Tab-separated table of C-alpha atoms in Angstrom:
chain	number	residue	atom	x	y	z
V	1	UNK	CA	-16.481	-6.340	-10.346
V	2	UNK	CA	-12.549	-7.566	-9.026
V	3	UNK	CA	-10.807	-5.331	-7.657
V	4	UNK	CA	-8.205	-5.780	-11.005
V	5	UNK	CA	-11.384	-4.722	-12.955
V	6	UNK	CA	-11.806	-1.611	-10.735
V	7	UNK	CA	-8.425	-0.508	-10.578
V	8	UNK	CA	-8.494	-1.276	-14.432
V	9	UNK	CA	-11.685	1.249	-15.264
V	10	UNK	CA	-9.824	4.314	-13.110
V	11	UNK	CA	-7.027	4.196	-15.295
V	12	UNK	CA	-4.348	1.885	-13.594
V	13	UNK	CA	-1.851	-0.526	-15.037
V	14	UNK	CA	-2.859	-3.727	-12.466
V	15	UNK	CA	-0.044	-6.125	-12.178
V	16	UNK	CA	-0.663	-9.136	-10.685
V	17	UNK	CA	1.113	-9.888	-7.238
V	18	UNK	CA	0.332	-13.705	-7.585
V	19	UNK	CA	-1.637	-16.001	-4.973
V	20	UNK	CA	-1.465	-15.286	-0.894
V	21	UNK	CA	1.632	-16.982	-0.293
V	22	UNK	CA	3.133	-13.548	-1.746
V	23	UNK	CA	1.124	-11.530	1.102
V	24	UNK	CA	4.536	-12.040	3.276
V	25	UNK	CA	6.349	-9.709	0.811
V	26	UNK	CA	3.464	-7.189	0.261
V	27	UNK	CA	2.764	-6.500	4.063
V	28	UNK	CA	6.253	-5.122	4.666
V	29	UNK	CA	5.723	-3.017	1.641
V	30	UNK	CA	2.728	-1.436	2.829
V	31	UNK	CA	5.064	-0.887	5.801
V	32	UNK	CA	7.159	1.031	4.201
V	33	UNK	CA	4.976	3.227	2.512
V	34	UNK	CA	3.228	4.305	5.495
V	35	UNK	CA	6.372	5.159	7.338
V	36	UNK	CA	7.285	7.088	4.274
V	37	UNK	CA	4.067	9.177	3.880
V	38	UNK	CA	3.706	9.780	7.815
V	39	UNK	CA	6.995	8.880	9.378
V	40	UNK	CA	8.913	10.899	6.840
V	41	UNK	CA	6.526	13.300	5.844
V	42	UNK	CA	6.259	12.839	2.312
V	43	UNK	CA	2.159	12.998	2.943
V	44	UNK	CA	-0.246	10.688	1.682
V	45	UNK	CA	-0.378	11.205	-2.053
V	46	UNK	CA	2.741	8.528	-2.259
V	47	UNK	CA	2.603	5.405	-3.651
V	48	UNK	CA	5.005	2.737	-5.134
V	49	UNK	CA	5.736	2.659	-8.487
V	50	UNK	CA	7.105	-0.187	-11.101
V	51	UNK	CA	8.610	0.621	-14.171
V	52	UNK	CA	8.961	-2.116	-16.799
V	53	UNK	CA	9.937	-2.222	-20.648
């Protein structure tokens, strides 16, 4: 099983980031999110979200 297949069976919407080259943008990201849940307190039940029509 991928890990697009997994994340697929528990329900998510699984966009694809493209190849490694986009790793560089997805790091900082992660980043982010941790500062958010533990540097700002927000906890760890956060996670980005992407809206598209």
């Amino acid at each position: 099983m991928t890990p697009a297949s997994l994340a697929q069976s528990l329900g998510f919407d699984v966009i694809d980031a493209g190849g490694l080259t986009n790793a560089r943008y997805l790091e900082p990201l992660a980043g982010m999110n941790i500062y958010l849940g533990y540097g700002a307190g927000m906890g760890t039940s956060i996670a980005p979200t992407w809206i598209h029509k």
